[in-house]
Short mmCIF file of C-alpha atoms in Angstrom, two decimals:
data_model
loop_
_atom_site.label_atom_id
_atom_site.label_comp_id
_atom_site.label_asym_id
_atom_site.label_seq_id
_atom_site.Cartn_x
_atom_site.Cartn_y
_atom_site.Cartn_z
CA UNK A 600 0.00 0.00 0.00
CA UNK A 601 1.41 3.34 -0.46
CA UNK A 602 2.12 6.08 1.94
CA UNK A 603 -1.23 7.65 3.21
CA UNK A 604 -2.06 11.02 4.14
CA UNK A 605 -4.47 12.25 6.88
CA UNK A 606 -6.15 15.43 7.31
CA UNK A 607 -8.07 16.71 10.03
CA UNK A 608 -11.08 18.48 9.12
CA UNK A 609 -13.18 20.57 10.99
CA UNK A 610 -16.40 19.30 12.72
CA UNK A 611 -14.53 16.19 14.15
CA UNK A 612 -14.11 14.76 10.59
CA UNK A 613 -10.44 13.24 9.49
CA UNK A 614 -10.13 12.61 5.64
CA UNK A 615 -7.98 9.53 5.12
CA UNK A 616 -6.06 8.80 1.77
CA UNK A 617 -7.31 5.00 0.84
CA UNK A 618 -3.62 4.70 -0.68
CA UNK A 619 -5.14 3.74 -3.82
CA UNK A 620 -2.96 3.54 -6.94
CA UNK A 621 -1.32 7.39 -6.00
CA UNK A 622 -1.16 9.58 -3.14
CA UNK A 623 -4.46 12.23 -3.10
CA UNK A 624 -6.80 9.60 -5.95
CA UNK A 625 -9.35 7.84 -3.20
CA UNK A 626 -10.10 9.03 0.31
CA UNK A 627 -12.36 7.69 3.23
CA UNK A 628 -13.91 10.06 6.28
CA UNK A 629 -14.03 9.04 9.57
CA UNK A 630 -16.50 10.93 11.49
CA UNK A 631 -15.87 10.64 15.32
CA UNK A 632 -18.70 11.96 17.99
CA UNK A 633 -19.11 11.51 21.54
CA UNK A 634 -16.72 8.53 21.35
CA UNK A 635 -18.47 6.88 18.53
CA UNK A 636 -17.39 6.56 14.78
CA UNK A 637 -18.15 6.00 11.73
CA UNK A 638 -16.08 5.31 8.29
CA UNK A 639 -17.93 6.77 4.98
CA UNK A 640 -16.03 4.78 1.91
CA UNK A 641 -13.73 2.80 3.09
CA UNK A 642 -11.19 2.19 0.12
CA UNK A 643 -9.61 -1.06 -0.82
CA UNK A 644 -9.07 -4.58 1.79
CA UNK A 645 -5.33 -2.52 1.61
CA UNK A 646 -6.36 0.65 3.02
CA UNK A 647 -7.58 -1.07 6.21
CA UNK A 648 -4.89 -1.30 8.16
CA UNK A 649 -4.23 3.02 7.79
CA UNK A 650 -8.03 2.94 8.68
CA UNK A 651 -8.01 1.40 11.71
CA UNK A 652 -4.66 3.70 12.86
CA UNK A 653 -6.42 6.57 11.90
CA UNK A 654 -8.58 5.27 14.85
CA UNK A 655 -6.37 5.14 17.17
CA UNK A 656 -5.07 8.46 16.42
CA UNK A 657 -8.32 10.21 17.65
CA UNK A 658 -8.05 7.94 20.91
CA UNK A 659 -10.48 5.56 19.24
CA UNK A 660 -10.67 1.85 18.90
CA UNK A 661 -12.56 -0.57 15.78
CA UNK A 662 -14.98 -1.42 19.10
CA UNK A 663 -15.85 2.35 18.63
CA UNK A 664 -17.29 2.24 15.09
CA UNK A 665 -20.90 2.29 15.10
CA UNK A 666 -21.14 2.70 11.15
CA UNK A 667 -19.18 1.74 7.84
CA UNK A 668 -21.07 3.71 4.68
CA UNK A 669 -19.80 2.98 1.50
CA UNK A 670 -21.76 5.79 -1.02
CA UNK A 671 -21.84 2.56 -3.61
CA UNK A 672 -20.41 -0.32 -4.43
CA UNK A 673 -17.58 0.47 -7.08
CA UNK A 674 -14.72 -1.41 -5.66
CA UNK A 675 -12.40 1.92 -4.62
CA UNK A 676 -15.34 3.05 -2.67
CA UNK A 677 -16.41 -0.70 -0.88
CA UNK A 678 -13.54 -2.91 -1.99
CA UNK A 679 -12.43 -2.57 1.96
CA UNK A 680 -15.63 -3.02 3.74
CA UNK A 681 -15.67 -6.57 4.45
CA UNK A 682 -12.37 -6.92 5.70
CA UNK A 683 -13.09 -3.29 7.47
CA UNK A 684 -16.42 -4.93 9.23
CA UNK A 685 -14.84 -8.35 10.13
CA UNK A 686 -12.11 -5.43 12.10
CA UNK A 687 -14.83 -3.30 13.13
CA UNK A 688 -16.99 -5.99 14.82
CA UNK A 689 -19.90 -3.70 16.57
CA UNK A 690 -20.56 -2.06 13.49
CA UNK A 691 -23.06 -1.96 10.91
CA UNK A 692 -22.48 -1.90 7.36
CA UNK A 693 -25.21 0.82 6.01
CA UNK A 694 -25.58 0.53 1.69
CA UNK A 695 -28.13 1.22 -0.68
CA UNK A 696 -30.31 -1.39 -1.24
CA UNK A 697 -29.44 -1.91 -4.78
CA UNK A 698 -25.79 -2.41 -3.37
CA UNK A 699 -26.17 -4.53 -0.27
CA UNK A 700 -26.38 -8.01 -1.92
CA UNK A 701 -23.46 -7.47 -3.59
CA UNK A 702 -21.87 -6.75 -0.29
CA UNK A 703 -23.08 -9.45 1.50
CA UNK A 704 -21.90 -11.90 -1.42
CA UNK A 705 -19.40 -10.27 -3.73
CA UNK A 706 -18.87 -13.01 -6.19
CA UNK A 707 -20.37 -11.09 -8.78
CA UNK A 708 -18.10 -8.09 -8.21
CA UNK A 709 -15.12 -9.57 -8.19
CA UNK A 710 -15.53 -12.42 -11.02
CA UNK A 711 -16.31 -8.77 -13.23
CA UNK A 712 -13.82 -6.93 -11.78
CA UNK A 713 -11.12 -9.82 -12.22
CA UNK A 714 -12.35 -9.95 -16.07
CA UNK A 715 -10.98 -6.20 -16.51
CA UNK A 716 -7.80 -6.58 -14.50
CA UNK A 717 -6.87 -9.84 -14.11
CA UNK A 718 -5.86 -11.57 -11.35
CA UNK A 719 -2.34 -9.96 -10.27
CA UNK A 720 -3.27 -6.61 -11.07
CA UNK A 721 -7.17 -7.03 -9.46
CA UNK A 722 -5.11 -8.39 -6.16
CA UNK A 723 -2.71 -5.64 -6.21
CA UNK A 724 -5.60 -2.89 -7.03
CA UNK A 725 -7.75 -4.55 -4.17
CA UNK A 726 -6.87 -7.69 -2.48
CA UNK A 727 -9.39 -10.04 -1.34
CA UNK A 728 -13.25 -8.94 -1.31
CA UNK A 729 -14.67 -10.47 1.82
CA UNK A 730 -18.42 -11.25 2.38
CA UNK A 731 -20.07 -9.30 4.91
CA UNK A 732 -23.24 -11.19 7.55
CA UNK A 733 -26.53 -10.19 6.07
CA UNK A 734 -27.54 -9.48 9.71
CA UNK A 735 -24.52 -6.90 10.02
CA UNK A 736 -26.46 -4.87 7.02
CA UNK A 737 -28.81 -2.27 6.67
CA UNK A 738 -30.24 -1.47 3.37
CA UNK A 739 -30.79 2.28 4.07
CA UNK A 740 -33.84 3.85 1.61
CA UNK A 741 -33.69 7.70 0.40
CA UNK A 742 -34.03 10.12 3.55
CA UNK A 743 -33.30 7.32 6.05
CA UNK A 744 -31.86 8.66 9.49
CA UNK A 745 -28.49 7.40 11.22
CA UNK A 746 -27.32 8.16 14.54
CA UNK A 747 -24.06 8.20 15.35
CA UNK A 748 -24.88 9.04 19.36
CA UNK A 749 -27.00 11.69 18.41
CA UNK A 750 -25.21 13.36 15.41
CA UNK A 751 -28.08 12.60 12.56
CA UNK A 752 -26.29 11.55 9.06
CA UNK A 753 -29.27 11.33 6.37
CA UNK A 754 -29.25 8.91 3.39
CA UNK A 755 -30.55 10.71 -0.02
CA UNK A 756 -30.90 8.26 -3.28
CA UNK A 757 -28.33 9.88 -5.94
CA UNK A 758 -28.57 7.77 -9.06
CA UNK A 759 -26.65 9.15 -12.29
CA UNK A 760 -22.99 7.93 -11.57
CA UNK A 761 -24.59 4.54 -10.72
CA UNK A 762 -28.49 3.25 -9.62
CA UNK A 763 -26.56 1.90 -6.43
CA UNK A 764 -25.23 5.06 -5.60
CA UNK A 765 -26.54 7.21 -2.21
CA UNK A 766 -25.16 10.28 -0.26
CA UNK A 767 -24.74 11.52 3.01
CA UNK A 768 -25.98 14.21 4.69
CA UNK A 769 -23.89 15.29 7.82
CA UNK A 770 -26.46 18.01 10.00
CA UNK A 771 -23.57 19.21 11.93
CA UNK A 772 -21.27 20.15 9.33
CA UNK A 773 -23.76 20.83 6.41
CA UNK A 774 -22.12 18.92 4.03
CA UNK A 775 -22.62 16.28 2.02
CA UNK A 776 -20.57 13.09 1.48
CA UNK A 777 -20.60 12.62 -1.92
CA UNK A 778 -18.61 9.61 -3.26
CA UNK A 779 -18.85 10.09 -6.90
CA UNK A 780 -21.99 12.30 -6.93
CA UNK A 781 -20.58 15.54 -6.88
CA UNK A 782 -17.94 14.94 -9.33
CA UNK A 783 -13.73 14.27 -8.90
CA UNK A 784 -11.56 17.45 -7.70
CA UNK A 785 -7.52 16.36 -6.78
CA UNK A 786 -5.98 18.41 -4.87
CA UNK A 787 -2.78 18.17 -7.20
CA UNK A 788 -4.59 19.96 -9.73
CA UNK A 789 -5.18 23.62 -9.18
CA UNK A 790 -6.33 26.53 -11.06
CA UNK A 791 -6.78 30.39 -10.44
CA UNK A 792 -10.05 29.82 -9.16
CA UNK A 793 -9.08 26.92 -6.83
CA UNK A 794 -9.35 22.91 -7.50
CA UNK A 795 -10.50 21.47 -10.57
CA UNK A 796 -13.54 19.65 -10.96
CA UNK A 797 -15.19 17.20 -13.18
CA UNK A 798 -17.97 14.83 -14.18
CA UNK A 799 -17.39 10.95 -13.29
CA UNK A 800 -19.15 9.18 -16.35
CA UNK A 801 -17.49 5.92 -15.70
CA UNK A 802 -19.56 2.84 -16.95
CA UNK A 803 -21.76 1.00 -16.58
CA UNK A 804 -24.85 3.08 -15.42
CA UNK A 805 -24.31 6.69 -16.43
CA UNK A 806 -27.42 8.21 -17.18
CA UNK A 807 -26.83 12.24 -17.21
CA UNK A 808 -31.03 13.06 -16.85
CA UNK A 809 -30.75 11.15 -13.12
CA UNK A 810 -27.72 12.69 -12.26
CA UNK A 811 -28.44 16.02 -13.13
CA UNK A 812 -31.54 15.63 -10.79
CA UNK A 813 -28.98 14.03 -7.88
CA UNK A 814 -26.90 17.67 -8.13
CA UNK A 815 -29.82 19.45 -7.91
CA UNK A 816 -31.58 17.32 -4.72
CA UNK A 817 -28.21 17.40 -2.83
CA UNK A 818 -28.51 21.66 -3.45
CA UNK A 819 -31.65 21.88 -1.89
CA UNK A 820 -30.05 21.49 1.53
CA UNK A 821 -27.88 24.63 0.92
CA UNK A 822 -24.76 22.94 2.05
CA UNK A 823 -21.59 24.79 2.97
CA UNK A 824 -19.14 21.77 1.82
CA UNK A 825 -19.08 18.91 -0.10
CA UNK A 826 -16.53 15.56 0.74
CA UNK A 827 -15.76 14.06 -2.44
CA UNK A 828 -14.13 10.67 -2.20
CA UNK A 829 -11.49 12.02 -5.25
CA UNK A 830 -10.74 13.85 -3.29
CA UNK A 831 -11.39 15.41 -0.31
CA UNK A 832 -13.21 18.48 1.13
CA UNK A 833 -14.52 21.48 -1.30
CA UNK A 834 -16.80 24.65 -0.59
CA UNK A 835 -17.90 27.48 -2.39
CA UNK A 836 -20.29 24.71 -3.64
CA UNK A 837 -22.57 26.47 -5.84
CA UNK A 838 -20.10 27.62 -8.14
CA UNK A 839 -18.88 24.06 -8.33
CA UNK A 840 -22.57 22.51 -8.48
CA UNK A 841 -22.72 25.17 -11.85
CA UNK A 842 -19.52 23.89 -13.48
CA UNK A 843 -20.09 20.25 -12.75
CA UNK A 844 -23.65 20.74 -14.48
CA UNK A 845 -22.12 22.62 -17.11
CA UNK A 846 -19.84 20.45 -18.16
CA UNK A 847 -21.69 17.23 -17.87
CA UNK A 848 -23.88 18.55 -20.41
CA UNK A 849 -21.14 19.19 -22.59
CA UNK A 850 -19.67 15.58 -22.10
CA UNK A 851 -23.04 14.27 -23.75
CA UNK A 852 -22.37 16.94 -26.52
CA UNK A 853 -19.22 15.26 -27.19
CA UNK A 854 -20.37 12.04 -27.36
CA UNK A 855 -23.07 12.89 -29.91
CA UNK A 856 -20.78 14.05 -32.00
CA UNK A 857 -18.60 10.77 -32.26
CA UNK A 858 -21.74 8.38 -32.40
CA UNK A 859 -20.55 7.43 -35.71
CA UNK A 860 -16.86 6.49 -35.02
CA UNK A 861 -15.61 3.50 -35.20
CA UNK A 862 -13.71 3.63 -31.90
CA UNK A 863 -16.08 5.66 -29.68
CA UNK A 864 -14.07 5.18 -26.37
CA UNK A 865 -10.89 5.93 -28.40
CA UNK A 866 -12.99 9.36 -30.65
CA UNK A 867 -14.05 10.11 -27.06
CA UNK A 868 -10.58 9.77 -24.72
CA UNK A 869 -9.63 12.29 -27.57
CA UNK A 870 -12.14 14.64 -27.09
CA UNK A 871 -12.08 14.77 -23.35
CA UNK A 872 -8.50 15.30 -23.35
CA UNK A 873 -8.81 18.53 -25.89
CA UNK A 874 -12.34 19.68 -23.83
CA UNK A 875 -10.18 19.19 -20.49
CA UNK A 876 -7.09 20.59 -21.53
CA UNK A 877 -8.81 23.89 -22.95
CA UNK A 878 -11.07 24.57 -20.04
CA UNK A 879 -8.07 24.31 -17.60
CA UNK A 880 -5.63 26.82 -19.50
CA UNK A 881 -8.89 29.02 -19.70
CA UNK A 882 -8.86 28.55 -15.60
CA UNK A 883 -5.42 29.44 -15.57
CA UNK A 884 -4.16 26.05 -14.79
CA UNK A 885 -0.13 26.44 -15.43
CA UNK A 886 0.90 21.84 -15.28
CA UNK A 887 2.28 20.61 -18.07
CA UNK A 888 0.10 18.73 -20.71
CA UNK A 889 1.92 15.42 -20.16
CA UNK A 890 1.08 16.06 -16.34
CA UNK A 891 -2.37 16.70 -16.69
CA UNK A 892 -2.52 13.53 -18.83
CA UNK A 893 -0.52 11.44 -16.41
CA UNK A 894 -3.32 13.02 -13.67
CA UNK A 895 -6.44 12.31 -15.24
CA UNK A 896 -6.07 9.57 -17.86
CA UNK A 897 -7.44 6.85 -15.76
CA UNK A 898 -10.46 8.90 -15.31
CA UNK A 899 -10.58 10.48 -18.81
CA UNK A 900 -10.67 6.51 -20.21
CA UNK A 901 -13.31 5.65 -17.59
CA UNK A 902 -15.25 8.38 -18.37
CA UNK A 903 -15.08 7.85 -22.22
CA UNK A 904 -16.29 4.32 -21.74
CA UNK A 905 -19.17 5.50 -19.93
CA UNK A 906 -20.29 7.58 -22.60
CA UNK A 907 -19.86 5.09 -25.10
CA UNK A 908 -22.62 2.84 -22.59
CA UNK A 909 -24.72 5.25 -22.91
CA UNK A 910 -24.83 6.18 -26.36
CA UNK A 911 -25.01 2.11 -27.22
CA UNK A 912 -28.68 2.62 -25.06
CA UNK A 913 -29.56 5.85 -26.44
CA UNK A 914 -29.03 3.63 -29.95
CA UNK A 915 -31.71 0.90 -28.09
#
């Protein structure tokens, strides 16, 4: 695993780097109250062990945590949860119930996820996936209430990035835990105006009407912050909720206009690349092209793949 970094936030909230694939990519929170605790995404089986010392850092133990959230079941955001509940054995695992089955048995997950990567690569990206007790789960419906001893996180449905895909609502620091919701911002990319953001169309159920409605939902609580899993804590939100719906409209512009190509994910990486490149030199952003590239190709690919799902259903 590599070197993690930990920051502590305001409102008792410490982001931790998952240490997946490069410093600042994939983070988990750990919210702490009152001596209770809770871990919202929880990385890969190989960010555990940082996890759990980021407990004990705070003056915590794993007897402590009351709650482990993962936002959805993509395998940088819940790869870690089984191995983080069988730690953590008074907590509760809380997912969306489109996400919990494949929780409490992730055969499915990982016999897909092994297809992509194969098997060195899958058990160097996440190690082993372990199954979780169906009693230790709660499939949490939109606006269901948590307590963690008193401090009330709400659950709000956020399809668009995926159907399986909620947020979190924390009352005491009016912000929103977003997972993939609210877009990707690194901190290693930085413009005039601040971090960079962007839309996360990775496959295989990007659907930009549902999302667009997910940004707007999460809005209506006038939050002050947002925690996005890539990565970490953002404000001055409405100015970010504008770009992110800006420019998720113009990623479906794109991809109408290479609906014809041979090699849509290829026609699209392209585009994405010129469409990113542009809009950060326009926002004052000074890294080098081959930087930005080495940054945000991972995502630009995923992204371009996602579009390419959903122009194959538009075509349905």
């Amino acid at each position: 695993m590599l070197d993690a970094d930990v920051t502590q936030l305001d409102f008792d909230i410490v982001c931790i780097d998952a240490g997946y694939i490069r410093p600042r990519l994939a983070c988990s929170y750990l919210i702490a109250h009152q001596g209770r605790a809770a871990f919202i995404d929880c990385g890969t089986t190989h960010s555990v062990p940082h996890m759990t010392e980021s407990l004990k850092n705070i003056g915590l133990s794993t007897n402590d945590v009351e709650y482990i959230i993962p936002t959805h079941v993509h395998l940088d955001h819940a790869g870690g949860a089984g191995s983080l509940m069988q730690t953590c054995s008074n907590a509760t695992l809380v997912a969306h119930p489109k996400g919990a089955r494949h929780l409490i048995n992730p055969q499915r997950l990982v016999e897909s996820a092994r297809s992509v990567y194969g098997e060195k690569k899958f058990d160097s990206l996440y190690g082993e996936i372990l199954p979780i007790e169906e009693s230790r789960v709660f499939a949490a419906g939109d606006k269901s209430e948590i307590s963690l001893n008193g401090r009330k996180l709400t659950i709000a449905d956020t399809p668009g990035h995926a159907r399986h895909h909620f947020c979190i609502y924390d009352e005491m620091s009016h912000g929103w835990f977003t997972g993939d919701t609210f877009g990707l911002s690194y901190p290693d990319i930085i413009t005039d105006s601040g971090q960079y953001l962007m839309p996360t169309t990775t496959p295989t159920q990007f659907e930009p009407e549902a999302w667009q409605k997910s940004i707007d939902r999460l809005l209506e609580t006038d939050p002050k912050r947002m925690f996005l899993t890539h990565y970490g804590m953002i404000e001055g939100v409405e100015i970010y909720a504008e770009k992110l719906s800006r420019d998720l409209k113009a990623y479906c512009e794109l991809a109408l206009t290479v609906k014809d190509e041979e090699n849509q994910v290829q026609a699209l990486c392209n585009e994405i690349t010129n469409f990113t490149i542009n809009d950060l030199r326009q926002m004052g952003c000074m890294l080098a092209e081959p930087e930005i590239e080495k940054l945000l190709s991972m995502d630009i690919n995923l992204n371009a793949q996602g579009l390419e799902g959903w122009l194959k259903r538009l075509a349905t």
